Coordinates of C-alpha atoms and ligand atoms in Angstrom, one line a residue:
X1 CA 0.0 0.0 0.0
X2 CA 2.7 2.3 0.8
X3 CA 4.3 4.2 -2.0
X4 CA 8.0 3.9 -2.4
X5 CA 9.9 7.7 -2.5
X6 CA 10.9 8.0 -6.4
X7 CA 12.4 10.2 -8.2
X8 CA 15.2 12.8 -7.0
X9 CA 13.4 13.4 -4.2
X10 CA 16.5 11.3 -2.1
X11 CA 16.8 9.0 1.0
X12 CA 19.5 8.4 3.4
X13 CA 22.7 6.6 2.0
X14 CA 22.6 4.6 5.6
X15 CA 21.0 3.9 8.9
X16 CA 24.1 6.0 10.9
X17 CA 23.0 8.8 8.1
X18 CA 19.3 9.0 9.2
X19 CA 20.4 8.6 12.7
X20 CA 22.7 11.7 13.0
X21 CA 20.6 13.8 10.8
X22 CA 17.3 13.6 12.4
X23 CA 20.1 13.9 15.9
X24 CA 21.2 16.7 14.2
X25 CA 17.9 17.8 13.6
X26 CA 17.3 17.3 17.5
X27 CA 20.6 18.7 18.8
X28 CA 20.1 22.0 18.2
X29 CA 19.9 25.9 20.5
X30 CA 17.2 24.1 22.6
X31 CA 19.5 21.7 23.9
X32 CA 22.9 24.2 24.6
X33 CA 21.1 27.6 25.1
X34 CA 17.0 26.7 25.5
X35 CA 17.5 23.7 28.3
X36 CA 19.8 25.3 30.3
X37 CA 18.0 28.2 31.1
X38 CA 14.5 26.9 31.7
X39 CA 16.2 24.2 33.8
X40 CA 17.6 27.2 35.8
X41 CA 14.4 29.0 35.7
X42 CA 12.4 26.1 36.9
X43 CA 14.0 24.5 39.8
X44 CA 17.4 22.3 38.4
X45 CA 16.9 18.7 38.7
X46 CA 13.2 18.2 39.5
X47 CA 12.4 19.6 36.3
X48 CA 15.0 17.8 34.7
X49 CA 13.1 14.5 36.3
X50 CA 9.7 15.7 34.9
X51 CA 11.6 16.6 31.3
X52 CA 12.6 12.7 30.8
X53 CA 9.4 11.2 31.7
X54 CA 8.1 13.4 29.3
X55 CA 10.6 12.6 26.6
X56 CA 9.9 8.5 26.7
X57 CA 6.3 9.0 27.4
X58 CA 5.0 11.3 24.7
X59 CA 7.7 12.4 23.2
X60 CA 9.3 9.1 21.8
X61 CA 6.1 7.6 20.6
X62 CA 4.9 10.7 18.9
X63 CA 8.5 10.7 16.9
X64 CA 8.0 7.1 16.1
X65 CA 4.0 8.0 14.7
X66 CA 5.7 10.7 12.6
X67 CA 8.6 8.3 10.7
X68 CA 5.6 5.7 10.3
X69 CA 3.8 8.6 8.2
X70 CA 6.2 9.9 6.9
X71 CA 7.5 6.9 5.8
X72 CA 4.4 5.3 4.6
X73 CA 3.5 8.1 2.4
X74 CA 6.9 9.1 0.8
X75 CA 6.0 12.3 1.2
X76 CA 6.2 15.7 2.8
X77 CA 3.7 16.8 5.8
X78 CA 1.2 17.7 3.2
X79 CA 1.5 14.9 0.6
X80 CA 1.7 12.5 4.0
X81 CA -1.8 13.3 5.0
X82 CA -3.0 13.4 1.3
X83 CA -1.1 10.1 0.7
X84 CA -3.0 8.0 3.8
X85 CA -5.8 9.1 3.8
X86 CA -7.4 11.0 0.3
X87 CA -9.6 14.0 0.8
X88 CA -8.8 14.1 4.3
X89 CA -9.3 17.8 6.3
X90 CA -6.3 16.4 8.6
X91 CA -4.1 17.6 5.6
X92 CA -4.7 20.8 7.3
X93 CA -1.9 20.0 9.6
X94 CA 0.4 19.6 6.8
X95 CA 0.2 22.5 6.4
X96 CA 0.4 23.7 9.4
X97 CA 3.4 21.8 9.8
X98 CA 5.1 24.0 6.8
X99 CA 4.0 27.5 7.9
X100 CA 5.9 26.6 11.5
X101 CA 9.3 25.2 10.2
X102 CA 9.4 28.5 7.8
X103 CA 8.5 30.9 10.6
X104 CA 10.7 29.4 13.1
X105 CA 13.3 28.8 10.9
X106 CA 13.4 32.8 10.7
X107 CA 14.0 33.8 13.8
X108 CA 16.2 30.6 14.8
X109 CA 18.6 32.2 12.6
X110 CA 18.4 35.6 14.3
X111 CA 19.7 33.3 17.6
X112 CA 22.0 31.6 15.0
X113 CA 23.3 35.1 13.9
X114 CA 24.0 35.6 17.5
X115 CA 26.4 32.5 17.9
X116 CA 28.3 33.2 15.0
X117 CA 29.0 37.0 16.5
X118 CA 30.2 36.0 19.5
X119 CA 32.5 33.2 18.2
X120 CA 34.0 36.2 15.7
X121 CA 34.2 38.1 17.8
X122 CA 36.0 36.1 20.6
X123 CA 38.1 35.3 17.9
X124 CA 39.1 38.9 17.3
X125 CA 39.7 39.2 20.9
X126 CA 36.5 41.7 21.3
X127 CA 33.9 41.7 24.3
X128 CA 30.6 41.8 23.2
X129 CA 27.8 43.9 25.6
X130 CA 25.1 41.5 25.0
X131 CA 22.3 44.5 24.5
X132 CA 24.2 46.4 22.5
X133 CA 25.2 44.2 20.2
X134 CA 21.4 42.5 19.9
X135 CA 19.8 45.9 19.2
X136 CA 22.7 47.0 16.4
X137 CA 21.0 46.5 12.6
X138 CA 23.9 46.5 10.6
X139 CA 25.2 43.4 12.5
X140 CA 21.5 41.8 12.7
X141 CA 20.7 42.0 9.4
X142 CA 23.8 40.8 7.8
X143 CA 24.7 37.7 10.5
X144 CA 21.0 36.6 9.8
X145 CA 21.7 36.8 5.5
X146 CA 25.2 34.5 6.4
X147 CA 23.5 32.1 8.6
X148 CA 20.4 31.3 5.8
X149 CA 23.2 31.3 3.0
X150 CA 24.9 28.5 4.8
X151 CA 21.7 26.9 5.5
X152 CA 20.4 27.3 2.1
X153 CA 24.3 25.8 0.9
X154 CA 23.2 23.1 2.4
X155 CA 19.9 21.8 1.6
X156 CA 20.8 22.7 -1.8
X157 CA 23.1 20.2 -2.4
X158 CA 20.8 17.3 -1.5
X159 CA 19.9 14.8 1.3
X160 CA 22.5 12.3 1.1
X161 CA 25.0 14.8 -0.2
X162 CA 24.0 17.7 1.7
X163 CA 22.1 17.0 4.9
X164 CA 23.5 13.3 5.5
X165 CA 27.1 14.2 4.8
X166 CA 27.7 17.3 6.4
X167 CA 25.8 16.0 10.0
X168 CA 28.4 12.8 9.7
X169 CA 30.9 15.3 10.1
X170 CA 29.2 18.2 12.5
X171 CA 27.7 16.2 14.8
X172 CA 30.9 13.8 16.4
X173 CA 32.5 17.5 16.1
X174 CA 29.9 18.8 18.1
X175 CA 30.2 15.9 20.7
X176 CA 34.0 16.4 21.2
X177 CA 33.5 20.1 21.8
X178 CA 30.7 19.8 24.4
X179 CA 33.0 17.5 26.2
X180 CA 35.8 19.7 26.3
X181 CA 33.9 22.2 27.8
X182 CA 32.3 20.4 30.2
X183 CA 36.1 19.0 31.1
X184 CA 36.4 22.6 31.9
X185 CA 33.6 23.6 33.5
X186 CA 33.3 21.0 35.8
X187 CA 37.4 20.9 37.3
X188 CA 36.7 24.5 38.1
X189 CA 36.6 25.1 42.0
X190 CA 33.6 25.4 43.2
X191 CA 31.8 23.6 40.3
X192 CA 30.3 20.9 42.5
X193 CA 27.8 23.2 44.1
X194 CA 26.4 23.6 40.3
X195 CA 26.9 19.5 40.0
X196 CA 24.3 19.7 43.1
X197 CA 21.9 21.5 42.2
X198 CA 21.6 20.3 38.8
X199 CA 21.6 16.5 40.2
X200 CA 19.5 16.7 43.2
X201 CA 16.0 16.9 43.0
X202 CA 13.7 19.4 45.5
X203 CA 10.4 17.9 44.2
X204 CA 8.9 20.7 46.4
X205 CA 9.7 23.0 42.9
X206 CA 7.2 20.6 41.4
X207 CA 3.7 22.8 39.8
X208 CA 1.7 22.5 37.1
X209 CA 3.4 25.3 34.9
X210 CA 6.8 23.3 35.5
X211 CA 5.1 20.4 33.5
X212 CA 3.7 22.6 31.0
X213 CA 7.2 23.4 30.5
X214 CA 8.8 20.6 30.6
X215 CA 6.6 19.2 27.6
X216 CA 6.9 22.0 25.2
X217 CA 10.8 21.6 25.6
X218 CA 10.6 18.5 24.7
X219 CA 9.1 18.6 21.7
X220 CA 10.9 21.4 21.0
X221 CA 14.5 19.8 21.9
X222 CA 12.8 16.6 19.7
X223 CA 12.1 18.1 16.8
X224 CA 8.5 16.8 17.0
X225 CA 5.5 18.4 15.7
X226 CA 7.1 20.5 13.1
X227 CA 6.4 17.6 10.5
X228 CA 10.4 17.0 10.5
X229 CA 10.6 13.6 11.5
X230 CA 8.0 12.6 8.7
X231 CA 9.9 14.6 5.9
X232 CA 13.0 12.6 7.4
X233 CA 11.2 9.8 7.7
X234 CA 10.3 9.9 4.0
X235 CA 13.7 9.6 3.1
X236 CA 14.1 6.1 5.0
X237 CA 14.2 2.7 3.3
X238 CA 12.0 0.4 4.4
X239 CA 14.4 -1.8 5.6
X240 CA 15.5 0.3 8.1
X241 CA 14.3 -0.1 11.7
X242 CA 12.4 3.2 12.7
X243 CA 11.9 2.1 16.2
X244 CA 15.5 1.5 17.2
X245 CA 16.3 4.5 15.3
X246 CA 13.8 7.0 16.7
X247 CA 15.3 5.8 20.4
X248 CA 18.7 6.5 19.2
X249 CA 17.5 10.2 17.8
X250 CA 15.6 10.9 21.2
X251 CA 18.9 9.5 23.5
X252 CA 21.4 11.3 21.5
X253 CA 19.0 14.6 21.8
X254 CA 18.4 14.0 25.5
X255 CA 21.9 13.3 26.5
X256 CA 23.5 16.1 24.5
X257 CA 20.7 18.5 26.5
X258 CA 21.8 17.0 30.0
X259 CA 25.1 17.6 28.9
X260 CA 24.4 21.0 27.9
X261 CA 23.4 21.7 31.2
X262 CA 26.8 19.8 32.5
X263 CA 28.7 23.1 30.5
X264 CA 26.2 25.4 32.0
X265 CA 25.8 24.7 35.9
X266 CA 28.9 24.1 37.4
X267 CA 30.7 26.9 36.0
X268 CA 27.4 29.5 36.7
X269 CA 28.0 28.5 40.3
X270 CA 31.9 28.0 40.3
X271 CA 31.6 31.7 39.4
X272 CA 28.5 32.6 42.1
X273 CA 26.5 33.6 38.7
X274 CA 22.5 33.3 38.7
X275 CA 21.4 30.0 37.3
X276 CA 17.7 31.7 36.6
X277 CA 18.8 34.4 34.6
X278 CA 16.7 33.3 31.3
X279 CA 17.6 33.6 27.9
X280 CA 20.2 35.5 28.4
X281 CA 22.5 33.0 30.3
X282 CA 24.5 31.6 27.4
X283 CA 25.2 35.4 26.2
X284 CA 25.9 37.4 29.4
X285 CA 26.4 35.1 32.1
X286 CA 28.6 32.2 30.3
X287 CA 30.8 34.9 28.4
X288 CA 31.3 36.4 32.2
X289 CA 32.3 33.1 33.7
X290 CA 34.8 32.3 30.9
X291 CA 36.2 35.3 31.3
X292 CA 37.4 34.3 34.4
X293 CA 38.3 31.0 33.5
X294 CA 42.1 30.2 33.0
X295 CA 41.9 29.7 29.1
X296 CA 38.8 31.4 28.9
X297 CA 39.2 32.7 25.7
X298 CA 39.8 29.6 23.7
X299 CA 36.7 27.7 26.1
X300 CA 34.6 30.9 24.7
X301 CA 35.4 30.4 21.1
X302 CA 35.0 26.7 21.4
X303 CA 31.8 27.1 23.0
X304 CA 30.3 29.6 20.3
X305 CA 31.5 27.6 17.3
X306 CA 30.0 24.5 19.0
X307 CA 26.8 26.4 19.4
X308 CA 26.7 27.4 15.8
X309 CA 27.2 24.2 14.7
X310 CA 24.6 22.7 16.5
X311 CA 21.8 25.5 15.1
X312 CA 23.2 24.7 11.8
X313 CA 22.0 21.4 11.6
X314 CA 18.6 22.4 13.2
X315 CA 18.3 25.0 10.5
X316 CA 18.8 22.5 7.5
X317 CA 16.3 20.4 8.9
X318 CA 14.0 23.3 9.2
X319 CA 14.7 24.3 6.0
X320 CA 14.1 21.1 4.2
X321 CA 10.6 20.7 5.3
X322 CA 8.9 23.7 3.2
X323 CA 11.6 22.6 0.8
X324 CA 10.0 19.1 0.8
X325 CA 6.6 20.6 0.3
X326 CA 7.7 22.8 -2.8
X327 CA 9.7 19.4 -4.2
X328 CA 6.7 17.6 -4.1
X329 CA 3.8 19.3 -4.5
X330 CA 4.9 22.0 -6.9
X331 CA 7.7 20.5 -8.9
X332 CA 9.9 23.0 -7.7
X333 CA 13.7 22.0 -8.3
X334 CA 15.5 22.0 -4.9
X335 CA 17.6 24.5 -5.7
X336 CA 15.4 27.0 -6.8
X337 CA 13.2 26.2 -3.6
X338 CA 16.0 26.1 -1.2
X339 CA 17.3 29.4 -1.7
X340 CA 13.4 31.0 -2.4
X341 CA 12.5 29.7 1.1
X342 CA 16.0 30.9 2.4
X343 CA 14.9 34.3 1.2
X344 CA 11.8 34.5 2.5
X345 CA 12.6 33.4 5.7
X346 CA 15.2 36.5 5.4
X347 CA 12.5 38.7 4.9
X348 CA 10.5 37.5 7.8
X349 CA 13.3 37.9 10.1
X350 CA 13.6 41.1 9.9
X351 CA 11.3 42.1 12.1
X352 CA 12.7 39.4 14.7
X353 CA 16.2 40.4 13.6
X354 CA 15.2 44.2 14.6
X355 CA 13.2 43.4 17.7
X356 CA 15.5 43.8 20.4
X357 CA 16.0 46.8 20.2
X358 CA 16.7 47.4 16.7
X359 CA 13.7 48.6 15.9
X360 CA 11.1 50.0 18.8
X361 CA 8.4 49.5 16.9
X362 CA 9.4 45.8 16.8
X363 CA 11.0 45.6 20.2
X364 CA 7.8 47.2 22.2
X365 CA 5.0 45.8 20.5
X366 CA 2.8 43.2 22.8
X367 CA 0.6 40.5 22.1
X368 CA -0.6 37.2 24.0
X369 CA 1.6 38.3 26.8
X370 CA 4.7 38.9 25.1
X371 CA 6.6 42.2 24.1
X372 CA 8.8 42.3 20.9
X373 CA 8.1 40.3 17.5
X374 CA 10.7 37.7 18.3
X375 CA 9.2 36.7 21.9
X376 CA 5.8 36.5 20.1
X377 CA 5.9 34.6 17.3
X378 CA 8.2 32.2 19.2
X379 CA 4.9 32.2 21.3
X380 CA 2.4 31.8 18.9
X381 CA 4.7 29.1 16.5
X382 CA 7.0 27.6 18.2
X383 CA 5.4 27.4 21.7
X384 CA 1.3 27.1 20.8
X385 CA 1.6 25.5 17.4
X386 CA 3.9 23.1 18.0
X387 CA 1.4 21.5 20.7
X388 CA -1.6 21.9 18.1
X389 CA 0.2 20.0 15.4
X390 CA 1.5 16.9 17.7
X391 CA -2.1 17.0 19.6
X392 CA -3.5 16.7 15.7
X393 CA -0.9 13.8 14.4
X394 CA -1.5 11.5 17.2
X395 CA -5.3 12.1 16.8
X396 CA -5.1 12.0 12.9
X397 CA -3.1 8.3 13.4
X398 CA -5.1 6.9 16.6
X399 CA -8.4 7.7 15.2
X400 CA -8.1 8.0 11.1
X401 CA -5.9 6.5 9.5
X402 CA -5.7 3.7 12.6
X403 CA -2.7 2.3 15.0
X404 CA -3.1 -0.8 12.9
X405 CA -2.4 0.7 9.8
X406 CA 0.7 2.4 11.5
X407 CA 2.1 -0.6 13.1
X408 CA 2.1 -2.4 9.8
X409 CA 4.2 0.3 8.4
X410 CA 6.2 0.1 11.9
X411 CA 7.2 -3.4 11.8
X412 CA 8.8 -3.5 8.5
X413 CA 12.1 -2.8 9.3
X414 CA 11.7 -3.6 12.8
X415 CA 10.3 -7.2 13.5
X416 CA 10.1 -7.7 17.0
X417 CA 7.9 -4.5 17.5
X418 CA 4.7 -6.4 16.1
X419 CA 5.4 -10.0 18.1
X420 CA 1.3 -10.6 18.4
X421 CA 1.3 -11.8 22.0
X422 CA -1.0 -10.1 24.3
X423 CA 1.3 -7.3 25.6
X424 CA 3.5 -6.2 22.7
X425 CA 5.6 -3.3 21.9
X426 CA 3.2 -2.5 19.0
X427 CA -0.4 -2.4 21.6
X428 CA 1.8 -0.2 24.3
X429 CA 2.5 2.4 21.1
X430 CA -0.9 2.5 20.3
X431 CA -2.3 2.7 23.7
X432 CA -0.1 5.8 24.0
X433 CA -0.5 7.5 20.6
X434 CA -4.6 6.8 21.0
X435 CA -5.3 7.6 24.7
X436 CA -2.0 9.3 26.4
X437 CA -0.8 11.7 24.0
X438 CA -3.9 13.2 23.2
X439 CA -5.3 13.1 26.9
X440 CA -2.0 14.6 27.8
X441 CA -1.6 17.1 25.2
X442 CA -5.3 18.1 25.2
X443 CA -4.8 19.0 28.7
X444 CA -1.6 21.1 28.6
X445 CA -3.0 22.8 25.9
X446 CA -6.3 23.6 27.3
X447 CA -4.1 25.0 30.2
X448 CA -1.6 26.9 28.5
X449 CA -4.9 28.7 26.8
X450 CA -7.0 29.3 29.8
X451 CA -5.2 28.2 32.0
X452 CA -5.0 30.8 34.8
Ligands
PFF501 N1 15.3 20.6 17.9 C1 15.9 21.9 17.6 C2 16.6 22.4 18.9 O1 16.5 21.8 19.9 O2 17.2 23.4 18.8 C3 14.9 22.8 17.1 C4 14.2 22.3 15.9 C5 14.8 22.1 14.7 C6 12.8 22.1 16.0 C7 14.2 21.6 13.6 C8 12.2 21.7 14.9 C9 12.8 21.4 13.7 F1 12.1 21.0 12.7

């Protein structure tokens, strides 16, 4: 039933390929630079207790349900609805799925920019005030321009000879970096304090809006319900085995994010800096504690490459899902779409580019709670939306198109998950993706919306 991918369209030269790009995918700002901070703003370790269960319990099937449609279909978010289902209004969250990837993908690369001006310009020896240099346009503007070009580079060049081969080479470079810096951090005096906090849990932190947290980070950190993992799962042979896979994506993601916070914490508190200090803790407070590290410089420069790197391969996934969508469905040729998209996206980041402090207009307008265009369209997208989408795929696969048909498409590749004895891995998955995840996911939302 399922239709093969054809056509230059592409798939993964191997099962280590799919595995570090959809990592790569995963690995990204949310782990080194998102995680960190909200751990710090939300209590350390009992958050960090609440994040895992929430990673193998609705995160990890929901990744598995979108490689099965992905998969399945051959297709991009939109053709993957259209392709299991004809005529279905559940394509609705194809789309859905390719409006989010191009608007987060424009201000990701504003943060992007960021990394790549702080790695110049520790390399040129020069300290960066972290509000000054965020509200200057002519440095905005441009770093955003290099970051897409690089991203666009890319995506152009193909999946197996773009995507697959340059995350075969970022990612064990990113994995070496992170643990040179956390060598560093963590042999500083004083660092066990930050060990301590980060490790033992005070599960008198616990409250509801440390949950809703905890879930949007992870699908954020996952890269699931953006309609990436069933572009990526498109690309897989059906001989390869999604389950183990999609466990290998979701450990590699949630260890690199627990070692993210392994850079962060002990140095924070080696230096007696404020683990709670938001956003801003990997811009002002980690280029304060390195510079009073023995080596500091070369730790910084490390640490801002390392970070680039890591939103690069976030960025290419982002790219390649509208990218997908214009292959597919419009007959675009990748080149043309990669670098259209890649422009666009320029063109909405302006405003996110310019809104702190670049622009007042930008910077001081409010909605839903939020002030400046970046905060609120990482609100509205990549906060709300993201919920919305996964709340509608496990809903669109429990109840539509059917677990069975799922499973099916599952257990090629992976024979044990479908073993047909009364408790398999196969019913658990589709207990989860029918009752759970929606239950679950219905609920934060409801919350998050009226909520108090
Ligand atoms: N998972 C990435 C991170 O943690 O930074 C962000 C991301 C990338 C989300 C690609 C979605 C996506 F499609």
């Amino acid at each position: 039933m399922s239709m093969q991918t054809t056509g230059d369209r592409g798939h993964w030269g191997s099962r280590l390929g799919f595995i570090l790009a959809a990592s790569g995918s995963a690995v990204g700002l949310g782990n080194i630079w998102r995680f960190p901070y909200i751990t710090g703003e939300n209590g350390g370790a009992a958050f960090v207790f609440i994040y895992l269960l929430c990673v193998v319990l609705i995160g990890l099937p929901l990744l598995i349900n979108e490689l099965a449609l992905g998969r399945a279909s051959g297709k991009n978010p939109v053709g993957a609805f259209r392709g299991t289902r004809e005529g279905t209004p559940f394509v609705i969250t194809g789309f859905l799925c390719v409006i989010l990837c191009f608007v987060v993908l424009s201000y990701y690369s504003v943060i992007a920019g960021w990394t790549i001006g702080y790695a110049l310009s520790t390399v040129m020896g020069k300290k960066l005030v972290f509000a000054d240099f965020v509200s200057n346009a002519t440095l905005m503007l441009p770093l955003l321009a290099v970051f897409l070009g690089f991203t666009a580079l890319i995506v152009q060049a193909g999946v197996q000879k773009g995507i697959e081969r340059w995350s075969k080479i970022l990612m064990p470079l990113l994995l070496l970096l992170v643990l040179i810096i956390i060598g560093r951090s963590v042999t500083l005096e004083g660092a066990m304090a930050g060990v301590s906090y980060y490790l033992k849990p005070d599960f008198s932190k616990l409250n509801g809006e440390v949950f809703l947290m905890a879930l949007g980070q992870a699908f954020f950190s996952l890269s699931v319900g953006w309609g990436l993992m069933i572009t990526y799962g498109s690309y897989m042979p059906k001989q390869q085995n999604m389950v183990s896979g999609g466990v290998w994506v979701a450990f590699t993601d949630t260890m690199v994010a627990i070692l993210g916070g392994f850079m962060v914490f002990p140095a924070v508190f080696a230096f007696g800096m404020d683990p709670a200090s938001g956003p801003a803790l990997t811009f002002q407070t980690l280029p304060a504690v390195f510079e009073k590290m023995p080596a500091g410089g070369l730790v910084a420069v490390i640490f801002f490459l390392l970070l680039s790197i890591a939103a690069l391969t976030s960025s290419i996934s982002m790219l390649e899902v509208p990218v997908s969508y214009l292959l597919d469905e419009k007959k675009a040729s990748r080149t043309a779409a990669a670098w259209i998209v890649a422009g666009c996206a320029f063109v909405f980041g302006v405003p996110s580019a310019l809104s702190n402090g670049g622009s007042r207009f930008f910077s001081d307008m409010e909605l839903f709670g939020q002030t400046g265009f970046l905060n609120i369209v990482d609100y509205a997208f990549g906060t709300i939306l993201v919920v919305v989408i996964s709340l509608l795929c496990s809903v669109y696969v429990g109840w539509v198109w059917k677990t069975r048909s799922a499973i099916r498409e599952i257990a090629e590749g992976a024979p044990g998950f479908d073993n047909g004895k009364a408790v398999s891995l196969a019913k658990i998955w589709a207990f989860f993706i029918r009752f759970v995840c929606p239950l679950v996911i219905g609920y934060v939302l409801y919350q998050k919306l009226f909520g108090g």
